[in-house]
mmCIF file of C-alpha atoms and ligand atoms in Angstrom:
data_model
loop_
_atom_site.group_PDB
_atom_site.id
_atom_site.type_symbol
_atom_site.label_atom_id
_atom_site.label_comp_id
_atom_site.label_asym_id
_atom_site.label_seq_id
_atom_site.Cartn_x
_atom_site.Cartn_y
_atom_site.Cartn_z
ATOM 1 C CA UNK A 1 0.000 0.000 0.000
ATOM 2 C CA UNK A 2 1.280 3.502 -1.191
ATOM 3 C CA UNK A 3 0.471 6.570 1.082
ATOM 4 C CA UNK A 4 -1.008 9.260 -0.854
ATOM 5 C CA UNK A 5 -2.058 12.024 1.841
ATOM 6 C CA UNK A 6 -2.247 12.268 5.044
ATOM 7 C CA UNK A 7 -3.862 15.400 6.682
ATOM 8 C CA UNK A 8 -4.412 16.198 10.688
ATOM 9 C CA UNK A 9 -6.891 13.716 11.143
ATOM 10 C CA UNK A 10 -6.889 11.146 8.315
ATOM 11 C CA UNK A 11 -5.005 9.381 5.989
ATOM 12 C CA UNK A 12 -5.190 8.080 1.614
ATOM 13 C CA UNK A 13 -3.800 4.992 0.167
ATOM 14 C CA UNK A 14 -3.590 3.394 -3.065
ATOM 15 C CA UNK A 15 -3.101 -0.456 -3.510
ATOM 16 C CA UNK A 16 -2.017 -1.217 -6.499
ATOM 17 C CA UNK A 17 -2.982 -5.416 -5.834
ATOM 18 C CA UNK A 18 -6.328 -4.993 -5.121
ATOM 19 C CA UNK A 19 -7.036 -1.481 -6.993
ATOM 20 C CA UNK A 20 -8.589 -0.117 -4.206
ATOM 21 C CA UNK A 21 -8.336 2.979 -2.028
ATOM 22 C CA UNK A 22 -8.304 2.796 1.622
ATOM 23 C CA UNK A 23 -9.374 5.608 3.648
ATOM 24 C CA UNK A 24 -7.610 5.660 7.438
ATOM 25 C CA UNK A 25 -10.531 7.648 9.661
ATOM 26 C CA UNK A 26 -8.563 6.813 12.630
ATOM 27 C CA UNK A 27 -10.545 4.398 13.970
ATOM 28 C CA UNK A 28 -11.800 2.804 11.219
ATOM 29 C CA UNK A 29 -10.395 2.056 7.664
ATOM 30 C CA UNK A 30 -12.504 1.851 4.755
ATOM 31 C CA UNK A 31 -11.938 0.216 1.463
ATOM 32 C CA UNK A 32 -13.066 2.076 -1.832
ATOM 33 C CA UNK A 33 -12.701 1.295 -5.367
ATOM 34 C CA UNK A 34 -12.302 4.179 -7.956
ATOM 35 C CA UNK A 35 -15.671 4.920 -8.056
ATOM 36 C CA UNK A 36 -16.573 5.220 -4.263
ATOM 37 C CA UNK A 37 -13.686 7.147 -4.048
ATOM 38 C CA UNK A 38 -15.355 9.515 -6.550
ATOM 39 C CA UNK A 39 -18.620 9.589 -4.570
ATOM 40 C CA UNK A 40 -17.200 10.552 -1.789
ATOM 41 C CA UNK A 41 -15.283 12.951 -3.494
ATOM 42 C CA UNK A 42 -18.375 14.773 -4.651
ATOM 43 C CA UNK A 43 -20.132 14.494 -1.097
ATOM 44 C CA UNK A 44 -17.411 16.496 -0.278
ATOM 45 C CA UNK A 45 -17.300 18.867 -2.277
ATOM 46 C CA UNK A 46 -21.541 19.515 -2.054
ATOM 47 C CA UNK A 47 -20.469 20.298 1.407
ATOM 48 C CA UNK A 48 -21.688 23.817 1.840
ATOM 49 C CA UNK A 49 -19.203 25.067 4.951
ATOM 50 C CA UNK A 50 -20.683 28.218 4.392
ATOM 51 C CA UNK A 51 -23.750 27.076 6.492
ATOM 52 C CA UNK A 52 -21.642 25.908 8.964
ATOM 53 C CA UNK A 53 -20.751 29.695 10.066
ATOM 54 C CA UNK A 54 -24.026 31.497 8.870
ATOM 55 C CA UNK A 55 -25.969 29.727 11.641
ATOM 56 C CA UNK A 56 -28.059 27.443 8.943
ATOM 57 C CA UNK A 57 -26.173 24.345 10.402
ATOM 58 C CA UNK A 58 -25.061 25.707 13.983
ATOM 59 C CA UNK A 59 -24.434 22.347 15.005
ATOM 60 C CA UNK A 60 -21.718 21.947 11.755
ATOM 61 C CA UNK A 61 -22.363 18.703 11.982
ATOM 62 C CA UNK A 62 -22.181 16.552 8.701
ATOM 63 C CA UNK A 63 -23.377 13.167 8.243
ATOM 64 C CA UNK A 64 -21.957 11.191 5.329
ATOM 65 C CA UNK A 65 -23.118 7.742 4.022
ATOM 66 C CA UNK A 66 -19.875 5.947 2.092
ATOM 67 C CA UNK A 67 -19.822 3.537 0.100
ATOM 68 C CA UNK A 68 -23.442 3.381 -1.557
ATOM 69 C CA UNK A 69 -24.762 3.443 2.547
ATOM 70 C CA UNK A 70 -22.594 0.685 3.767
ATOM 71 C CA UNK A 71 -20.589 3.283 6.355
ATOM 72 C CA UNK A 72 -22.326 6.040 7.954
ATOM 73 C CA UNK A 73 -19.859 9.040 9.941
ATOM 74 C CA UNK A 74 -20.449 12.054 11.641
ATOM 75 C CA UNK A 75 -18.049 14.457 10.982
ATOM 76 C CA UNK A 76 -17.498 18.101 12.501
ATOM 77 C CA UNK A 77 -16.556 21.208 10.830
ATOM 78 C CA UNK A 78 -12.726 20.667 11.614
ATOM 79 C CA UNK A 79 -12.711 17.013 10.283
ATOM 80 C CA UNK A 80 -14.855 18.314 7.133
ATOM 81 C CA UNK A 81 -12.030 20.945 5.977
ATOM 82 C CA UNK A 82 -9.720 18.585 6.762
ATOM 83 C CA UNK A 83 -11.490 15.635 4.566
ATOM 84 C CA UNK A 84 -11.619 18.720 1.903
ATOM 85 C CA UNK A 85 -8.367 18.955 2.321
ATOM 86 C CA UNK A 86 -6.927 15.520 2.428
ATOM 87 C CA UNK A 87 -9.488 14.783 -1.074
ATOM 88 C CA UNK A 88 -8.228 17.473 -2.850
ATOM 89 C CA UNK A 89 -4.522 16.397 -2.021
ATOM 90 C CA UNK A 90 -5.079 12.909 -2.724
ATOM 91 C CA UNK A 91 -6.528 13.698 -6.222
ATOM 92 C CA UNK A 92 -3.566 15.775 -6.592
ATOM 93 C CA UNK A 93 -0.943 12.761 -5.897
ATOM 94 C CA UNK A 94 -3.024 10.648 -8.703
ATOM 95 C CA UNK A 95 -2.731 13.566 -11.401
ATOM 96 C CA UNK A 96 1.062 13.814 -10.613
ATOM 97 C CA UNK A 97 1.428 10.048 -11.141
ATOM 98 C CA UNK A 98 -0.819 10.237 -14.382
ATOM 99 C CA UNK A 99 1.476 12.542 -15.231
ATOM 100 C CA UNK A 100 4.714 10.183 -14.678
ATOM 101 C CA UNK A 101 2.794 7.605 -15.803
ATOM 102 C CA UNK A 102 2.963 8.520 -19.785
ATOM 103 C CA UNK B 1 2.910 3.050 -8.614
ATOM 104 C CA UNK B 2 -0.194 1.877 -10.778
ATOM 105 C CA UNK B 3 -1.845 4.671 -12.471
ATOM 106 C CA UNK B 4 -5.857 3.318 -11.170
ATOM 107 C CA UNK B 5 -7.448 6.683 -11.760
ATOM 108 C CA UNK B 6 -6.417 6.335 -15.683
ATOM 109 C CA UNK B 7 -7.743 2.703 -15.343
ATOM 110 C CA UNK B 8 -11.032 3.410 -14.730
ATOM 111 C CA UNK B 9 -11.333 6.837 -15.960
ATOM 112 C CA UNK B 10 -10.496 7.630 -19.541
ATOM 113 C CA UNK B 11 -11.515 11.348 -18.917
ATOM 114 C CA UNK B 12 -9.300 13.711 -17.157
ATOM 115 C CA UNK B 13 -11.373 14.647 -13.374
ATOM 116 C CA UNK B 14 -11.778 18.212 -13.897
ATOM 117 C CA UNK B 15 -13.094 17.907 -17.050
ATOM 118 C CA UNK B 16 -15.893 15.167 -15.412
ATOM 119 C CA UNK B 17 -16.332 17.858 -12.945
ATOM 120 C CA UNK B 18 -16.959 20.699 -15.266
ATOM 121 C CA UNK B 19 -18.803 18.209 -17.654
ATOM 122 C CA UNK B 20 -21.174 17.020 -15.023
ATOM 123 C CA UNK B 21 -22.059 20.951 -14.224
ATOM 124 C CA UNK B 22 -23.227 21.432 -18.286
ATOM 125 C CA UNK B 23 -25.743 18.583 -17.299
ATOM 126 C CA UNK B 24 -27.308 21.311 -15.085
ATOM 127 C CA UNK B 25 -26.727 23.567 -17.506
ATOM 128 C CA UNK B 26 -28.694 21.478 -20.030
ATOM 129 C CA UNK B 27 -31.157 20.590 -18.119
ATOM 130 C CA UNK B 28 -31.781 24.299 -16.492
ATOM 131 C CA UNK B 29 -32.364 24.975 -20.590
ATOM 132 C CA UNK B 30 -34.428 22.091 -20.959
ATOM 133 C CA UNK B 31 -36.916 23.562 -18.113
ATOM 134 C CA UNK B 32 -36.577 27.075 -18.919
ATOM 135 C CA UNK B 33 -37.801 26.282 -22.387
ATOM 136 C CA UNK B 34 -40.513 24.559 -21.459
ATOM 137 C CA UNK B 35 -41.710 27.480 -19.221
ATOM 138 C CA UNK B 36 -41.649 29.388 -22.725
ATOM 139 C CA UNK B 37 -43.676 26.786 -24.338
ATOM 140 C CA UNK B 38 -46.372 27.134 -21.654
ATOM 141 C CA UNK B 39 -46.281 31.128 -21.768
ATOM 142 C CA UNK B 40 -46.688 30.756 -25.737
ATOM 143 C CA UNK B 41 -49.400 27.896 -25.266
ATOM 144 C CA UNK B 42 -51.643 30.611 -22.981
ATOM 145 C CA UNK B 43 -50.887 33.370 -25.505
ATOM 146 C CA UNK B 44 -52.338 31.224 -28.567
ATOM 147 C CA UNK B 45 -49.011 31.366 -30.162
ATOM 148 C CA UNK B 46 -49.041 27.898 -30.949
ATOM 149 C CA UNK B 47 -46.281 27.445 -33.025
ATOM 150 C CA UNK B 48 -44.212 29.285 -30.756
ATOM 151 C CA UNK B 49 -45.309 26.840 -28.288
ATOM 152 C CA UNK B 50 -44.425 23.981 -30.462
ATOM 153 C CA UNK B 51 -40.936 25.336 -30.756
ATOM 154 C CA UNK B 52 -40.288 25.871 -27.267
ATOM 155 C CA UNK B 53 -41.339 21.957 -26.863
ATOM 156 C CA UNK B 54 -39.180 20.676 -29.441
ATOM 157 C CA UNK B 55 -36.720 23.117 -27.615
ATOM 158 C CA UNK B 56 -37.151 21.610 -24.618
ATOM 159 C CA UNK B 57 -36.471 18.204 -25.529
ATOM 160 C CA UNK B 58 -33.621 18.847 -27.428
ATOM 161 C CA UNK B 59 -31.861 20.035 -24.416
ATOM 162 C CA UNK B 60 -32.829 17.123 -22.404
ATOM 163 C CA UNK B 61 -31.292 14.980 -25.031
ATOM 164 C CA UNK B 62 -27.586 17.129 -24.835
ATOM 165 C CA UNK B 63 -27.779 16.299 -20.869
ATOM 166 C CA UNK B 64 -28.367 12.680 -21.991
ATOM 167 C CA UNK B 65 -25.464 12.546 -23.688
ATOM 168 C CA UNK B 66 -23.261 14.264 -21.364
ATOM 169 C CA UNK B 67 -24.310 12.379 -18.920
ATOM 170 C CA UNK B 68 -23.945 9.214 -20.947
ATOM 171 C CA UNK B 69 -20.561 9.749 -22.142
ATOM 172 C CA UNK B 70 -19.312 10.409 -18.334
ATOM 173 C CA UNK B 71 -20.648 7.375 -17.700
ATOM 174 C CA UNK B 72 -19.688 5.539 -20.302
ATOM 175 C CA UNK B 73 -16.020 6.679 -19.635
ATOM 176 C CA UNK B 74 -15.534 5.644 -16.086
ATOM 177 C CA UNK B 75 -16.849 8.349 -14.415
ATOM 178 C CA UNK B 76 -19.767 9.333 -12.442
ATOM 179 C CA UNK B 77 -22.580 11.322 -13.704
ATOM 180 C CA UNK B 78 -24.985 13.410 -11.165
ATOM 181 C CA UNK B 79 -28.893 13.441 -12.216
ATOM 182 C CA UNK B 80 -29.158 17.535 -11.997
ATOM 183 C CA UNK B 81 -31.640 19.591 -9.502
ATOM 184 C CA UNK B 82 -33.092 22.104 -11.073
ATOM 185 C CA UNK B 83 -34.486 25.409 -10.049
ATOM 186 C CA UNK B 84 -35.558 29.094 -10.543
ATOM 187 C CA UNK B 85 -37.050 29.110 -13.519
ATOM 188 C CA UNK B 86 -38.874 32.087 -15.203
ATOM 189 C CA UNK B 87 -42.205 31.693 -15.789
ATOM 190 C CA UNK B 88 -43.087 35.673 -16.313
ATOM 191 C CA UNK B 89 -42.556 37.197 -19.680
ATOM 192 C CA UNK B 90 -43.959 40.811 -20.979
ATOM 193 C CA UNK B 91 -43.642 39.597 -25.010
ATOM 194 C CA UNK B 92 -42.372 36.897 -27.437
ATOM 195 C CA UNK B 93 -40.001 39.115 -28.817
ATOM 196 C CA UNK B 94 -38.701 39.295 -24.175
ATOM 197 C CA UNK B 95 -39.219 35.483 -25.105
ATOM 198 C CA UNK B 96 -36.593 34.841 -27.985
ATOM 199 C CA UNK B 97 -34.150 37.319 -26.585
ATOM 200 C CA UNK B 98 -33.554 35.416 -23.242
ATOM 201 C CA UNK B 99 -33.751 32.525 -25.333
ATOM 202 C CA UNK B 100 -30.952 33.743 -27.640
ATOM 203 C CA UNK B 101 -28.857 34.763 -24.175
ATOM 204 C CA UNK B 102 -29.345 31.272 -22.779
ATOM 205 C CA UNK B 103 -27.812 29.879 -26.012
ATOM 206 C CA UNK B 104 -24.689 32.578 -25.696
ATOM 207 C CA UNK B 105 -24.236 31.514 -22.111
ATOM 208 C CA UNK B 106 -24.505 27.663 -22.965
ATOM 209 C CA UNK B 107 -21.679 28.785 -25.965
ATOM 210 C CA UNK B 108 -19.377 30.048 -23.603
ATOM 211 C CA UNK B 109 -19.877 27.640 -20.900
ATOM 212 C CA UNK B 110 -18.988 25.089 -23.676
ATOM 213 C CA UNK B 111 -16.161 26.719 -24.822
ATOM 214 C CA UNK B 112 -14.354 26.963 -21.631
ATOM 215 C CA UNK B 113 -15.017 23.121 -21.101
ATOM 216 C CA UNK B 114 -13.321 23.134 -24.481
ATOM 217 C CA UNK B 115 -10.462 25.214 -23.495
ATOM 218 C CA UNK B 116 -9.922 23.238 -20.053
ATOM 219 C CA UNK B 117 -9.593 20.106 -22.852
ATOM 220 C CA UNK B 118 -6.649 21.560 -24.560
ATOM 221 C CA UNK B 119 -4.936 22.931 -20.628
ATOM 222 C CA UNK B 120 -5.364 19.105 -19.515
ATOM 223 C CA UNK B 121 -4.652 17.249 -22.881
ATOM 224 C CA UNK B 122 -7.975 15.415 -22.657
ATOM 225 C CA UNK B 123 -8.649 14.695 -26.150
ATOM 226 C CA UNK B 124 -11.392 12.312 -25.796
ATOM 227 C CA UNK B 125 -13.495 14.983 -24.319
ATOM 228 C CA UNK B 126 -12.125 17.949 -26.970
ATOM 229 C CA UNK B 127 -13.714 15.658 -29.454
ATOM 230 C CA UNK B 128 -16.947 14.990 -27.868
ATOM 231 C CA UNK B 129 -17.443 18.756 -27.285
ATOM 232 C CA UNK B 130 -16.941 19.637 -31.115
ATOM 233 C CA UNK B 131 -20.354 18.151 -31.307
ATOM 234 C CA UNK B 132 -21.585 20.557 -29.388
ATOM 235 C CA UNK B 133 -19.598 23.579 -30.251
ATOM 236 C CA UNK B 134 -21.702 22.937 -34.094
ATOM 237 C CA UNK B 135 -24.476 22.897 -32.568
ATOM 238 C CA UNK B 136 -24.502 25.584 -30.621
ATOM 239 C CA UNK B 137 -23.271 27.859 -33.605
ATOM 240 C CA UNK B 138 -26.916 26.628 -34.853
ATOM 241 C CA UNK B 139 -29.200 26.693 -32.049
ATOM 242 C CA UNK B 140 -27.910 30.957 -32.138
ATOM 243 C CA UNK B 141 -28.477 31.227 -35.580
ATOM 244 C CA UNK B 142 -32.312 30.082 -35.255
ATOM 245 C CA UNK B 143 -32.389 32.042 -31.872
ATOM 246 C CA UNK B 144 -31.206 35.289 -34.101
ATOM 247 C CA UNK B 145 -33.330 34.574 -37.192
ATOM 248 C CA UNK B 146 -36.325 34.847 -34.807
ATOM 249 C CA UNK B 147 -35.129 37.930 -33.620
ATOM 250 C CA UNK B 148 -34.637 39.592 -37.020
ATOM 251 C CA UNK B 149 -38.346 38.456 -37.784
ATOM 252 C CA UNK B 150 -39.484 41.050 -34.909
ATOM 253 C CA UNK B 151 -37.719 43.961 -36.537
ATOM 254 C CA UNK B 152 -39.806 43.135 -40.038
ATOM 255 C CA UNK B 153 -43.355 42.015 -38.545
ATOM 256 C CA UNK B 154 -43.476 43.685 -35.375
ATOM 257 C CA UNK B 155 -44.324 42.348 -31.729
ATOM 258 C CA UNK B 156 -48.150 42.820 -31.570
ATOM 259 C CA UNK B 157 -51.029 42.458 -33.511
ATOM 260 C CA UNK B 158 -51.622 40.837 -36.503
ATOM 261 C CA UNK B 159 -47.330 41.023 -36.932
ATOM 262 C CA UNK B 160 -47.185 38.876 -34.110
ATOM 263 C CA UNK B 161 -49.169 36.007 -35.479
ATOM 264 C CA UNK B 162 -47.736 36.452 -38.433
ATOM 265 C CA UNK B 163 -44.956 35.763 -36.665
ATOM 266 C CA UNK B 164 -46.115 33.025 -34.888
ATOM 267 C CA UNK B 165 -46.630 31.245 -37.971
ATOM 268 C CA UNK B 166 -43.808 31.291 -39.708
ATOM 269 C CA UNK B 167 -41.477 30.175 -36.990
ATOM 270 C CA UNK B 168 -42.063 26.345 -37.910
ATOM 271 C CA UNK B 169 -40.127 26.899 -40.896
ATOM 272 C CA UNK B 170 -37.441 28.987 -39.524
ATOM 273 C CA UNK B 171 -35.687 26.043 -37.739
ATOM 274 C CA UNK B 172 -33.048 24.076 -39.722
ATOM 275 C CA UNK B 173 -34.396 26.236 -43.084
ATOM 276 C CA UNK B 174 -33.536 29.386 -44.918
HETATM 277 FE FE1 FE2 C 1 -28.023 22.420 -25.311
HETATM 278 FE FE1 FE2 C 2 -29.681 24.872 -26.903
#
């Protein structure tokens, strides 16, 4: 298993035998292939953190179903910029390797 | 390291990104012109009204086939959510000329998908979009004919359904 990113709180990994992702929440790990990885890409990024500050979500709590509803977190507004964060990075690492690749 | 992402995806991300967005554009058109055909419909303007239908489901097919060729490719493609659409006009003539902006805005929107293409070297996609770079050149030139028609009949009266009927042949013709 390859590291990709690893922010404050979690980590990315690519593995190249099974051709899976793995997602390190700290207390649980969670296998994705490409696609899942995708979804939860774009549950991230329909994150409005916006509403986490304007007092339309006071709480700033986000709850996010993985992997077509077979993992369910709660995450808070710290953890969500930080998944931002560590999603936007990963995708970063797999454009730079695209990039070696050809 | 393998390269996965190219495995499954033969589109660059961004470009699935941006791509996915003109399926809301698409289908924003697709519902806005369908609000026209039910203005024209009240107004007895029935060709106008036929238009705007045939309108309508042209743009639901372009979303189709955005969405399909995400798909297709590896990607993921999000079933749009659409809202704010205008159902208050004064005239036809108000009618064609947001009509004709929607198409310019669609034209750019495409283009900069287009230019994004070249940035990231996705081909694949570059070629898909030259589909609808034609077809957008078209959709302005009917949009603009229609216009033009105002200037010569006028925008009430008799003029108007005038008008009205000869915009069945204005589509595709001379
Ligand atoms: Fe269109
Ligand atoms: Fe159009």
């Amino acid at each position: 298993m390859r590291i990709l990113d690893q922010s404050r709180f979690f980590s990315s990994y690519q593995c190249d035998g099974s051709r899976c992702f793995y997602i390190d929440f700290n207390h649980k790990t969670v296998k994705m292939s490409f696609c899942q990885l995708l979804s939860f890409r774009q549950k991230l990024l329909n994150i409005d953190l916006d509403s986490h500050f304007n007092g339309e979500n006071s709480q700033g709590i986000e709850i996010l179903m993985l992997c077509n509803k077979e993992h369910l977190f709660i995450f808070n507004t710290l953890e969500i910029l930080d998944l931002k964060k560590l999603l936007n990075n990963t995708f970063t690492a797999l454009e730079i390797n695209s990039m070696i690749a050809c | 390291m393998k390269d996965l992402v190219r495995q499954n995806l033969s589109i660059h991300v961004e470009i699935m990104d941006l791509l996915n967005k003109q399926i809301e554009k698409e289908a924003h058109s697709s519902s806005a012109y369908l609000a026209m055909a039910s203005w024209c419909d009240h107004n007895a303007l029935d060709n106008s009204a036929k238009f705007f239908y045939d309108q309508s489901l042209e743009e639901r097919e372009h979303m189709i086939k955005i969405f399909r060729f995400i798909n297709d490719n590896g990607g993921t493609a999000y079933s749009p959510e659409v809202s704010k659409i205008a159902h208050d006009f004064n005239s036809l003539e108000e009618i064609f000329e947001t009509a004709l902006e929607q198409e310019i805005a669609i034209t750019k929107s495409i283009h900069n998908i287009v230019y994004k293409c070249r940035k990231v070297q996705d081909l694949a996609s570059e070629h898909f979009l030259q589909w609808f770079v034609n077809e957008q050149m078209e959709e302005e030139q009917t949009m603009r004919r229609i216009l033009e028609l105002f200037d010569l009949m006028g925008t009430e009266g008799l003029g108007l359904k005038l008008l009205d009927e000869r915009i069945p042949g204005i589509k595709g013709g001379a």
